[in-house]
Coordinates of C-alpha atoms and ligand atoms in Angstrom, one line a residue:
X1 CA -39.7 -115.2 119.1
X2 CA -39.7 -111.1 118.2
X3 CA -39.8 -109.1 121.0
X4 CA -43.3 -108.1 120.1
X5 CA -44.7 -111.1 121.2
X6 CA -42.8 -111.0 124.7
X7 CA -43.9 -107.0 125.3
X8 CA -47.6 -109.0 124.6
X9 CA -46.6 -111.7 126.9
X10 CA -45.5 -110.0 129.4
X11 CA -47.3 -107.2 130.0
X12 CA -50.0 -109.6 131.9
X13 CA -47.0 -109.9 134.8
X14 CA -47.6 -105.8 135.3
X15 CA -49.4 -103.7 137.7
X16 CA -52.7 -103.7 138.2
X17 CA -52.3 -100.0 136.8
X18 CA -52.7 -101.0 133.2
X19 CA -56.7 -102.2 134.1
X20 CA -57.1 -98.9 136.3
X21 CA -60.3 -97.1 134.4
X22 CA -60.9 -94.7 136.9
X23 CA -60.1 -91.6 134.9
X24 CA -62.4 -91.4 132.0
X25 CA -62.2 -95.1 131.4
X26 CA -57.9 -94.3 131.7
X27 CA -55.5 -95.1 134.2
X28 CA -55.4 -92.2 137.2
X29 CA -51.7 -92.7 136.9
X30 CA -52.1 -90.6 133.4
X31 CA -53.8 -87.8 135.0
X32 CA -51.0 -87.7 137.8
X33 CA -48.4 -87.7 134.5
X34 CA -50.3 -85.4 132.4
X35 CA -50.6 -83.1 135.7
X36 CA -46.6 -83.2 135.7
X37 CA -45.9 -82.2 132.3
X38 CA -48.5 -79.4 132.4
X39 CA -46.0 -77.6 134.9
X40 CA -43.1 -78.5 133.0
X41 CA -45.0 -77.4 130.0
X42 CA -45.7 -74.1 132.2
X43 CA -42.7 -73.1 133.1
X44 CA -41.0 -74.1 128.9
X45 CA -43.4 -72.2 127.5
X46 CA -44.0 -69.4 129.9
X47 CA -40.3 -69.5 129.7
X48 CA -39.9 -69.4 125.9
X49 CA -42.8 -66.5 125.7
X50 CA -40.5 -63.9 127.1
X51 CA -36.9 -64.8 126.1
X52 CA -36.5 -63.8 122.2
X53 CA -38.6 -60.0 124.2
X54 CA -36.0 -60.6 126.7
X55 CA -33.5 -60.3 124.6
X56 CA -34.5 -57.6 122.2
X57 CA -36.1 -55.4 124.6
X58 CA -34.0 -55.8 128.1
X59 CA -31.0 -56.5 126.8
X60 CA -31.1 -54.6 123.6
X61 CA -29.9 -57.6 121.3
X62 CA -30.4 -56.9 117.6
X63 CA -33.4 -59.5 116.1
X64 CA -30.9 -61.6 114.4
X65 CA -28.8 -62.4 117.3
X66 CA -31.8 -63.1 119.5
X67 CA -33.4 -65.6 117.1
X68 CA -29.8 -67.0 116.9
X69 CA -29.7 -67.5 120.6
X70 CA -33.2 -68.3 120.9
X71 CA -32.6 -71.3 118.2
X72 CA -29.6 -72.9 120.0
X73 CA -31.4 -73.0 123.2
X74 CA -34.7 -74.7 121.6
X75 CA -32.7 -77.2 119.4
X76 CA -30.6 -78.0 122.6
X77 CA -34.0 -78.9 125.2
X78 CA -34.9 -80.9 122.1
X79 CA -31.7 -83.3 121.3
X80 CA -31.2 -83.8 125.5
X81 CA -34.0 -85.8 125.6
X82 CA -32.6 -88.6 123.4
X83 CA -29.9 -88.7 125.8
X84 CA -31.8 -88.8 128.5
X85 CA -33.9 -91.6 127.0
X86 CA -30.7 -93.6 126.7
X87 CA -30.0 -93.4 130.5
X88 CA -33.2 -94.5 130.8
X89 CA -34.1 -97.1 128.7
X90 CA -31.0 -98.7 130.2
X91 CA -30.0 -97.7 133.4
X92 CA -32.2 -94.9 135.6
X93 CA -35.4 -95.9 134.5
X94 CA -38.4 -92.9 133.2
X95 CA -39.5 -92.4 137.3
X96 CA -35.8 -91.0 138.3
X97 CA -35.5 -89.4 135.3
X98 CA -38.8 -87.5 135.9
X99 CA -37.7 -86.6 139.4
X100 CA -34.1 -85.6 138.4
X101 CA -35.0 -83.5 135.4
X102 CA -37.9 -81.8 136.9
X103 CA -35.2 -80.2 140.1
X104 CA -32.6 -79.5 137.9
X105 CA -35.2 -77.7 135.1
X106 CA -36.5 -75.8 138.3
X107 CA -33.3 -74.8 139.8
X108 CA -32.3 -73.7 135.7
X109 CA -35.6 -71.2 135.8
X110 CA -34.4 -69.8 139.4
X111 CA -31.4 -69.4 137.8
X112 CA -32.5 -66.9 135.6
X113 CA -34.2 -65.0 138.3
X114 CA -31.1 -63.5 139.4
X115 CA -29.6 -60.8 136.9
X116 CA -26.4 -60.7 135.0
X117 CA -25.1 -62.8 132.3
X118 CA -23.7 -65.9 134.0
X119 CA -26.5 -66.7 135.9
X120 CA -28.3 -66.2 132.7
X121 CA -26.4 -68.8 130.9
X122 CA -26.2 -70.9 133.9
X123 CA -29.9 -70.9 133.4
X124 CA -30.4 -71.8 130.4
X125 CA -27.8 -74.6 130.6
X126 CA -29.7 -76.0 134.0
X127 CA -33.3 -76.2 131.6
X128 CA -31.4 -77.8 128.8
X129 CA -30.0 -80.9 131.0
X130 CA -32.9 -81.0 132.9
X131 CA -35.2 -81.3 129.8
X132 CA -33.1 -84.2 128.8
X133 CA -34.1 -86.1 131.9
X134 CA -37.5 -85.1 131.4
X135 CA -39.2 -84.8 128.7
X136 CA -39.0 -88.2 126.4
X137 CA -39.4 -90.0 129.5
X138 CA -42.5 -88.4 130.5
X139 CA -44.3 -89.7 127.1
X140 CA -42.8 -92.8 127.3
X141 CA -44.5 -93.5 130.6
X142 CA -47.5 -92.8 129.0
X143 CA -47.1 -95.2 126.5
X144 CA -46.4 -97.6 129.7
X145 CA -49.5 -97.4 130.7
X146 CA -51.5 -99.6 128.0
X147 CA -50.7 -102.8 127.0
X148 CA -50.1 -103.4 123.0
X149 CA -52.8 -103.0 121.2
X150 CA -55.0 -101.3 123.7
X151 CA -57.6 -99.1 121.9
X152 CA -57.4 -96.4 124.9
X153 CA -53.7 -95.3 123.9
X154 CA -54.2 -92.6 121.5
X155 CA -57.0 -91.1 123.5
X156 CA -54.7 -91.3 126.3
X157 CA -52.1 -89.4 124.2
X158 CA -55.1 -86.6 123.6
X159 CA -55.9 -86.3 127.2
X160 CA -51.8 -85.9 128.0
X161 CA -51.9 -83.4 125.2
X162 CA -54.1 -81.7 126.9
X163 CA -52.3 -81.8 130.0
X164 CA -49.1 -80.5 127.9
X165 CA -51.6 -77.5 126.7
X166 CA -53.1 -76.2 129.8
X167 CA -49.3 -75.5 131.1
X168 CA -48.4 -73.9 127.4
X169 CA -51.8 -71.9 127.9
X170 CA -51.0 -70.6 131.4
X171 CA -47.7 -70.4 131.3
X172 CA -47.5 -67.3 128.4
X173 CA -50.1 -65.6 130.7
X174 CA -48.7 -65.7 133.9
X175 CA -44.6 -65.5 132.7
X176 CA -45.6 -63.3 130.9
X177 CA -47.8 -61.1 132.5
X178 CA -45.1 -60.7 135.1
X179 CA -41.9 -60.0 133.2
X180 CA -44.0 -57.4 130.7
X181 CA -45.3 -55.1 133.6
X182 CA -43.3 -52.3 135.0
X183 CA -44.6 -53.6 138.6
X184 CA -42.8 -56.8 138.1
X185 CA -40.4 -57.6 135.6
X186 CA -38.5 -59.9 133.3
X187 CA -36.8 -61.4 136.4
X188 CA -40.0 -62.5 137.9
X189 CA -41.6 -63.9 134.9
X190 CA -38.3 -66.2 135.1
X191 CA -38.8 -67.5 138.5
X192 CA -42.5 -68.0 138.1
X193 CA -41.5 -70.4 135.5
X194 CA -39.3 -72.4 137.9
X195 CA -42.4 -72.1 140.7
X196 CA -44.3 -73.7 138.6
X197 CA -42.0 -76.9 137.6
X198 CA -41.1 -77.2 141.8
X199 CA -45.0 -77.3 141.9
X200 CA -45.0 -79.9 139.2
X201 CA -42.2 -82.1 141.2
X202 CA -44.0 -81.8 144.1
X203 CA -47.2 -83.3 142.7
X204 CA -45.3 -86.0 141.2
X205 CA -43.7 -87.1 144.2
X206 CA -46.7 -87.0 146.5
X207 CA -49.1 -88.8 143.5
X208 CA -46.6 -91.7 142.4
X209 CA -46.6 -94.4 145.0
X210 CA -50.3 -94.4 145.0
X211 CA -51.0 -93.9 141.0
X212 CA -48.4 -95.0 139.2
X213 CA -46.6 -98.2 140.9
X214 CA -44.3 -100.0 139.4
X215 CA -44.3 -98.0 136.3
X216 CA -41.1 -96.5 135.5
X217 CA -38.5 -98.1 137.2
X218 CA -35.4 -99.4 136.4
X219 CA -35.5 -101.7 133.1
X220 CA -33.7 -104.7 133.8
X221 CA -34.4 -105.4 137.4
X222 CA -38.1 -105.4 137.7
X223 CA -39.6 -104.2 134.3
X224 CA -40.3 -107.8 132.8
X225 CA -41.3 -106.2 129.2
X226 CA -37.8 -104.9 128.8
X227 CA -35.9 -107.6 130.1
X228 CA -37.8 -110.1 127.9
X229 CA -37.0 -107.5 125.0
X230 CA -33.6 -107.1 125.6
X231 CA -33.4 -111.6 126.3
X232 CA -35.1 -111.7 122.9
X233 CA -32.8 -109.3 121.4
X234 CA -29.3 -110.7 123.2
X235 CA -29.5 -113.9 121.3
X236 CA -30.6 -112.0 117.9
X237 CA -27.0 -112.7 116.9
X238 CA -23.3 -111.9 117.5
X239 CA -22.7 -108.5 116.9
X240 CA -25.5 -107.1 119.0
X241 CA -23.8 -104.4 120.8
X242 CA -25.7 -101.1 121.6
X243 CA -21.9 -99.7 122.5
X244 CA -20.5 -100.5 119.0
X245 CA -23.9 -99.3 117.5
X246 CA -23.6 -96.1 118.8
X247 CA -20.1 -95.7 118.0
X248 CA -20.3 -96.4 114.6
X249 CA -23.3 -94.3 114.1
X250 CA -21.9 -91.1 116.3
X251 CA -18.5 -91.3 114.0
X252 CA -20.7 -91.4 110.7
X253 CA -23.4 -88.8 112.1
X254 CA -20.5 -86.5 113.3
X255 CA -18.7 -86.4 110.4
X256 CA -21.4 -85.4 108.4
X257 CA -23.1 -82.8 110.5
X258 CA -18.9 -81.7 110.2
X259 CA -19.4 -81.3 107.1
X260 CA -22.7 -80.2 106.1
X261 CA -22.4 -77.6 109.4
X262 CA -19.3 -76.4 108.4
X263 CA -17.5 -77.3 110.8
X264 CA -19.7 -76.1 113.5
X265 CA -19.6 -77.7 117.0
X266 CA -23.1 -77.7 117.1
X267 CA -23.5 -79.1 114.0
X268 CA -21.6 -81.6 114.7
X269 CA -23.1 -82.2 118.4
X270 CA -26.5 -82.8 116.1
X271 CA -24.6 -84.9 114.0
X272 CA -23.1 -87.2 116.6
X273 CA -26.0 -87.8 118.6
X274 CA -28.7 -88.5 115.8
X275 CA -26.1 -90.7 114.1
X276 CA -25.2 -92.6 118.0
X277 CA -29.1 -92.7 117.8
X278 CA -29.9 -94.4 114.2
X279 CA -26.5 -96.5 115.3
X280 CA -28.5 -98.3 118.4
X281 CA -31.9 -98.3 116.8
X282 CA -31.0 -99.5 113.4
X283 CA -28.4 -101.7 113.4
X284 CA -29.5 -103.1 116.5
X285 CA -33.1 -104.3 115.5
X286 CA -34.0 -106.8 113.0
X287 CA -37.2 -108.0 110.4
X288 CA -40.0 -106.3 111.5
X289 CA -38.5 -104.1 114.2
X290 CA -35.9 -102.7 112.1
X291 CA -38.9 -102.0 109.2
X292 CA -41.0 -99.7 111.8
X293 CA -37.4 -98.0 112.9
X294 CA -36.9 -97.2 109.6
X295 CA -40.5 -96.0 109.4
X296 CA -40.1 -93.6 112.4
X297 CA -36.9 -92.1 110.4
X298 CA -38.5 -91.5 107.6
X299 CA -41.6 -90.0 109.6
X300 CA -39.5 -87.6 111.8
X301 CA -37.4 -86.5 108.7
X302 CA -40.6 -85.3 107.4
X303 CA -41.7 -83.8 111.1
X304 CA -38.9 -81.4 111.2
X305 CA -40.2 -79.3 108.1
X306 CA -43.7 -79.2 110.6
X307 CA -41.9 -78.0 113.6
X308 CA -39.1 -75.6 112.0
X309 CA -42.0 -73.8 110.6
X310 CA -43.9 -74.1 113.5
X311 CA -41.3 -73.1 116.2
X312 CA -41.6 -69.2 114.3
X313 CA -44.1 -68.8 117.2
X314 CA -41.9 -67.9 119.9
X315 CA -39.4 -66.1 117.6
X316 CA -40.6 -64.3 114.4
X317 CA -44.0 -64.3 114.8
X318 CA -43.4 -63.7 118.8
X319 CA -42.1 -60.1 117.2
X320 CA -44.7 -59.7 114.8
X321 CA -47.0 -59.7 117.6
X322 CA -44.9 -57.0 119.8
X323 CA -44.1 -54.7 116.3
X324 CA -46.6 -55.1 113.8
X325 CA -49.7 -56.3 115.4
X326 CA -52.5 -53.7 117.3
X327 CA -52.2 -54.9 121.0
X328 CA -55.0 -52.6 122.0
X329 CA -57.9 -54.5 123.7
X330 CA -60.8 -52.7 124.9
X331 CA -58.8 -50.0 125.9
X332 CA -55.6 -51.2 127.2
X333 CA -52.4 -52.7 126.2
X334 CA -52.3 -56.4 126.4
X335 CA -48.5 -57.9 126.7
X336 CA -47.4 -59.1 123.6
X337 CA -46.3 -62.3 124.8
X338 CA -49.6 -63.4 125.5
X339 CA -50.1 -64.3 122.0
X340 CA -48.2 -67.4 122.6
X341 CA -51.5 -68.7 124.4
X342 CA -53.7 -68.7 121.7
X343 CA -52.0 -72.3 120.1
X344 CA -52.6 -74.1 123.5
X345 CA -56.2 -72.3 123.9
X346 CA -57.2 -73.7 120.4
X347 CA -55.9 -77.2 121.4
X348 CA -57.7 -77.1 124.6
X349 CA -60.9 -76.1 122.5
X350 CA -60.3 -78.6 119.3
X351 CA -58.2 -81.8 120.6
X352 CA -61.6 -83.0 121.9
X353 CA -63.2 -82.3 118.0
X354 CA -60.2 -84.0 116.7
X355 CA -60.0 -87.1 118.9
X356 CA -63.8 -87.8 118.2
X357 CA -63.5 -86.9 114.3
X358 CA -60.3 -90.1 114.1
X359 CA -63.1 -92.7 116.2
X360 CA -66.0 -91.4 114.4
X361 CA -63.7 -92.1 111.0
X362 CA -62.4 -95.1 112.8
X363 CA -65.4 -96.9 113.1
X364 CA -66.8 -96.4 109.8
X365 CA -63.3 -97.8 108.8
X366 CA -62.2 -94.7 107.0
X367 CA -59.6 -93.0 109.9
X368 CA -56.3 -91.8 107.6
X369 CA -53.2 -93.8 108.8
X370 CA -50.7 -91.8 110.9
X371 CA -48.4 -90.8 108.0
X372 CA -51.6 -89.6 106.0
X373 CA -52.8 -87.4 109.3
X374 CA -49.4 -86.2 108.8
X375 CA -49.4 -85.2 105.6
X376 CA -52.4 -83.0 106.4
X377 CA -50.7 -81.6 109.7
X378 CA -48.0 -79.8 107.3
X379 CA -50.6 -78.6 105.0
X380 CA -52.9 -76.9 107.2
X381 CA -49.7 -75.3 108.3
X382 CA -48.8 -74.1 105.4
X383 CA -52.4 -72.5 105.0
X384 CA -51.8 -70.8 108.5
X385 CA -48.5 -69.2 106.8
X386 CA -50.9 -67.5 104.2
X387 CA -52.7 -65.7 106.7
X388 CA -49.1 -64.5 107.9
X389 CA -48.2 -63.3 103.9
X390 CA -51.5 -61.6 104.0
X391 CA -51.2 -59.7 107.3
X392 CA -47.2 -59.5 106.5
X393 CA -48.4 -57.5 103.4
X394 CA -50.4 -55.3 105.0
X395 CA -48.1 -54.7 108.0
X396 CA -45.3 -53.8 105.5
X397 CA -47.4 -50.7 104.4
X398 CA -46.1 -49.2 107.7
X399 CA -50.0 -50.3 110.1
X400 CA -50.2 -52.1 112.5
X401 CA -52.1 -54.8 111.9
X402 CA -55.2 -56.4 113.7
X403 CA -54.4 -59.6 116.2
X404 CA -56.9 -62.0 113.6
X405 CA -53.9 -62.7 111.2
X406 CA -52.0 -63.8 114.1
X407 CA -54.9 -65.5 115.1
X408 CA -56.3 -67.5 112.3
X409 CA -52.4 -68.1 111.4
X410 CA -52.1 -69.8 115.5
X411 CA -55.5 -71.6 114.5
X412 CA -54.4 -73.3 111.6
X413 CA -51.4 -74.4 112.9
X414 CA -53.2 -75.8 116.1
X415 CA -55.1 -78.0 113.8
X416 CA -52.1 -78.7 111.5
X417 CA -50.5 -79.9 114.9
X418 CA -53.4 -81.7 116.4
X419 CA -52.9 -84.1 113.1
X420 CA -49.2 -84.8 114.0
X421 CA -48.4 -84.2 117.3
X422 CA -50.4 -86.1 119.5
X423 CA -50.7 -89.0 117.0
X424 CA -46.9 -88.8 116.5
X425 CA -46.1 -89.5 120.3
X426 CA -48.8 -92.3 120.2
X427 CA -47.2 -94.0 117.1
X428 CA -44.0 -93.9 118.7
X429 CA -44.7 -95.7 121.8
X430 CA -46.6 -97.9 119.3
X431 CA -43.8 -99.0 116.6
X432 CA -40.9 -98.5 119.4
X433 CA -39.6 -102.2 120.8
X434 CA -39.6 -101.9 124.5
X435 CA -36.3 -101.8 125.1
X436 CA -35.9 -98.8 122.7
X437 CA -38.9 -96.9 124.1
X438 CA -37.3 -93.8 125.3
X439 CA -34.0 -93.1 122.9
X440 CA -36.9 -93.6 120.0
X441 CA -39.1 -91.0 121.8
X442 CA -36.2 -89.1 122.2
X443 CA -35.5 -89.4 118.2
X444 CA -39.2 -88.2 118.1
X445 CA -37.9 -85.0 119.4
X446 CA -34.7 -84.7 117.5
X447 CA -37.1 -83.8 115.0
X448 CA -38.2 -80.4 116.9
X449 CA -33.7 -80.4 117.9
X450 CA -33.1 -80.0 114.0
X451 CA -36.1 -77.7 114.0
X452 CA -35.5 -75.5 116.2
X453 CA -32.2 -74.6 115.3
X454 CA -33.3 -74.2 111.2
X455 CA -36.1 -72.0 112.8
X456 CA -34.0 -69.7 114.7
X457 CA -31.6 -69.5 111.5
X458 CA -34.3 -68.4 109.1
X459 CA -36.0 -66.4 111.7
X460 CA -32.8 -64.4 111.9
X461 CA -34.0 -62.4 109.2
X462 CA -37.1 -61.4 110.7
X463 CA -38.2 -57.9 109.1
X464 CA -37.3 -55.8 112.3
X465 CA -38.4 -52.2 111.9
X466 CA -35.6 -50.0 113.1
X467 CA -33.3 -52.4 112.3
X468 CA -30.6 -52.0 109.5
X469 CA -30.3 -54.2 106.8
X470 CA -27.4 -56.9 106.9
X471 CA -24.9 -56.0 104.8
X472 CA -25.9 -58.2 101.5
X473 CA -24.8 -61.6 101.4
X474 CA -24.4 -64.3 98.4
X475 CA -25.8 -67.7 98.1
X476 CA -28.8 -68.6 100.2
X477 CA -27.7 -66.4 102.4
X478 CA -28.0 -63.6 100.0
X479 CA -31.7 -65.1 99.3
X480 CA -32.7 -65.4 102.3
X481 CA -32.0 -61.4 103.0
X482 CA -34.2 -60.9 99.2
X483 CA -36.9 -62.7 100.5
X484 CA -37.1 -61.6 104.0
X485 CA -36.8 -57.5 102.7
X486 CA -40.8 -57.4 103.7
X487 CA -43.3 -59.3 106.1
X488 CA -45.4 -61.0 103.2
X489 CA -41.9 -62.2 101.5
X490 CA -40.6 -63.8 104.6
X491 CA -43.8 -65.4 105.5
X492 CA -43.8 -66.9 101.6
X493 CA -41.3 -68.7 103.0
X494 CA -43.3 -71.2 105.3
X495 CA -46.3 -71.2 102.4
X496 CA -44.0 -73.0 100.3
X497 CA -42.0 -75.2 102.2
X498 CA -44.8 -76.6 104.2
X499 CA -46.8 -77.7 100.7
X500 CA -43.7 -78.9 99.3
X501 CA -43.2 -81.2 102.0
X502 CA -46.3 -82.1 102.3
X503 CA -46.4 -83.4 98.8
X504 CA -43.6 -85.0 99.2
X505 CA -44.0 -87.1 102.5
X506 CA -47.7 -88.0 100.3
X507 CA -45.4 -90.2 98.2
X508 CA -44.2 -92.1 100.4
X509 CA -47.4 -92.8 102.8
X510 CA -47.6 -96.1 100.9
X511 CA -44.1 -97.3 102.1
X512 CA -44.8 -96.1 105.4
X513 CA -47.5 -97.7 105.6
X514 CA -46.2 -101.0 104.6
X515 CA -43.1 -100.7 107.1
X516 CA -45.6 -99.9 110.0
X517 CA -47.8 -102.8 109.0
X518 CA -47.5 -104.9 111.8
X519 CA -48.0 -102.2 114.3
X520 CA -51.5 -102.9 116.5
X521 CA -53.7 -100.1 117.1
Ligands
LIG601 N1 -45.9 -78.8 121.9 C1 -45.6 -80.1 122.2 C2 -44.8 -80.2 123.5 O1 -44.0 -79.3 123.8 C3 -44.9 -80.7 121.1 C4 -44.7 -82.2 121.3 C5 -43.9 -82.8 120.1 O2 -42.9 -82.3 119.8 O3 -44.4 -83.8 119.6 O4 -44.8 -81.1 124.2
LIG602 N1 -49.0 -76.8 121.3 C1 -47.7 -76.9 121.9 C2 -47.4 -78.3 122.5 O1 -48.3 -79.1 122.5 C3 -47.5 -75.8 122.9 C4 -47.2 -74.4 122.4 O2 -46.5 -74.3 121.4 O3 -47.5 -73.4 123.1 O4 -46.8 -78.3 123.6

């Protein structure tokens, strides 16, 4: 029997949550979860608003060693979560994970209240770790909350998307706010952030018994769906060992982010962990399981061309806004920071429009498959970048610019993203088996790991003005500094990666399709 049919079978023996239609026609328990990820949400992105202005400004780092920084942190609160899914899937279970990740991100953004460098790092270290805890397992339990093939789950996913934005929306605003006001300060805009997550815990702790029983706890004693997963899956054969799995895969993964990293410990952290990753997922699933593995490969291989281009928010584009952009509204200065608000405002204001335009296509039988939605994500990405060549161009005549490029460019990412994002974290709870739910969630945000750290390398070289030129450079490298010489040419960079992915990942919709083609709703 596949372990599809005993998640199906199963999922009758679980709480009474899954029938809960009180919210919208959705269980409370995903307002209660949605509620806790908008505060860690708040204090990430209110967070990630002022660090690369932290750096430059405060602490007087040149541009390139900022985005540098700035990279490595974002790539690292990405690849914890796979760990984190790990310890979950098999041994904490997503509730403790949520409650352990959420004091530890906390205590990491009270860190980085107090000044000096150690307690700086200390900080940043604290958010990573706790992030791992956190953030997969939160969208897994999400997923927990409908039964397979429920019609509800992707609206769910829009509501908790929605959830996610509110936090991303505020968080700019009030982090923000603080640190860029002479009243206040950097160091306040830090600790706000970690109010805001000990709010979130709070919340989560005080809602949970009531909403959310008996989801979330640890697999193999009481969760039925896993331990009839993980039954199915013990006699799929000899040789089914998640241990050797991962061992095999970190060795192979590890020597080739060695390689291809240059012999970078990072790169070869990367390497190790995505490799320990594909080692448990791929060689320990069969038939049809292994076919929509494969699938979710190939579709966050894709995904990380979307976020590396994407992630320029909170770095390059995060400066455009403080050095090239007219922050003068109706007569006063408005922080630059606060530009990171405008992607969750235009989520808040379209993810409705969005959800109703896939049902309205839905019923009339005509609703793009999730690799097809993809596709069009990284496109209308790309086509924000062109609004960034175009006010690059003009900024690079020595104006400031008005705030609309930055705008429109934030707007047409927003919908790029509302075609990948929300969907992505929907098909992965929907093609993961059970017993994988988390680690494959967590691969879902290797994809913004590998991103991340691409996007702080190629925002590096920023145009800064002020800033010397590097001293030139061959290869890509070399390139990289030709292209990046003005605004329009850097932001050429993002036009034509995002269509060229996009026109690749169109070719191979069909496959993906057909590997995903047992997947219900
Ligand atoms: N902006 C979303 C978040 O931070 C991205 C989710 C994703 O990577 O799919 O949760
Ligand atoms: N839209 C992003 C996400 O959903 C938030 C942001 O980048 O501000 O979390």
């Amino acid at each position: 029997m596949s372990s599809t049919i005993d998640i199906a079978a199963t999922a009758t023996d679980r709480p009474p949550v899954l029938d809960d239609r009180a919210l919208l026609g959705h269980p409370r328990g995903l307002g209660l979860l949605s509620l806790t990820e908008m505060w860690e949400r708040f204090s990430y992105y209110g967070m990630r608003a002022i660090l690369v202005l932290y750096l430059v400004n405060a602490l007087k780092w040149d541009t390139a060693r900022a985005a540098h920084l700035y990279g490595t942190y974002t790539m690292l609160a990405y690849l914890t979560p796979v760990l984190g899914g790990y310890l979950a899937d098999r041994v904490v279970g997503t509730h403790r994970s949520l409650v352990i990740g959420s004091a530890v991100i906390s205590a990491g953004h009270f860190t980085l209240a107090f000044p000096g460098m150690t307690a700086f790092y200390l900080g940043l270290g604290l958010i990573i770790v706790g992030t791992g805890f956190f953030k997969a397992n939160a969208s897994t339990m999400v997923g927990q909350m409908y039964r397979e093939g429920d019609p509800r789950r992707d609206a769910g996913f829009t509501i908790y998307y929605i959830g996610i934005n509110i936090g991303a929306f505020l968080g700019p605003l009030v982090c923000g706010g603080l640190a860029q006001t002479d009243r206040f300060g950097w160091h306040y805009g830090f600790a706000a952030a970690g109010v805001g997550m000990l709010l979130g815990l709070c919340g989560y702790v005080w809602g949970r018994a009531k909403y959310l029983p008996g989801i979330g706890m640890r697999p193999s004693r009481t969760d039925p769906a896993t331990r009839a997963s993980s039954a199915s899956h013990a006699t799929a054969g000899p040789g089914a060992n998640p241990l050797r799995h991962a061992l095999a895969g970190a060795i192979a993964g590890g020597a080739i982010g060695w390689l291809v990293s240059g012999f970078d410990m990072l790169g070869v952290s990367m390497g190790l962990i995505i490799g320990a990753a594909l080692g448990v997922s791929f060689l320990g699933s069969h038939g049809e399981e292994r076919k929509r593995v494969t699938a979710l490969f190939i579709v966050v291989f894709f995904v990380i061309f979307f976020w590396a281009a994407y992630e320029q928010a909170g770095s390059s584009m995060n400066l455009f806004a403080d050095k090239y952009t007219n922050l003068n509204f109706a007569g006063r200065i408005i922080p630059s920071s606060w530009f990171q608000s405008v992607n969750p405002f235009d989520i808040l204001l379209f993810a409705p429009l969005f959800a109703a335009m896939w049902t309205w296509l839905g019923r009339k039988g005509r609703e793009p498959s999730t690799a097809l939605k993809m596709v069009l994500g990284l496109a209308l990405l790309a086509t924000g970048f062109v609004f960034m060549v175009v006010g690059g161009s003009h900024a690079d005549t020595g104006v400031t610019v008005s705030p609309m490029w930055l705008v429109w460019a934030y707007t047409f990412h927003t919908w790029g993203e509302l075609c990948l994002s929300p969907v992505g974290l929907s098909y992965v709870t929907k093609v993961a088996p059970a017993r994988l739910a988390s680690l494959l969630m967590g691969v879902w945000f290797l994809a913004n790991a590998a991103a991340n750290s691409i996007a702080g390398a190629v925002a590096a070289y920023t145009p800064t003005p002020g800033e010397a030129p590097p001293a030139p450079a061959a290869g890509l490298g070399g390139f990289m500094q030709s292209v990046s010489a003005t605004n329009h040419g850097f932001y050429m960079i993002f036009v034509v990666a995002g269509f060229g992915a996009a026109a690749v990942m169109l070719l191979f919709v069909p496959l993906l399709n057909r590997l995903t083609s047992s997947v219900r709703a």
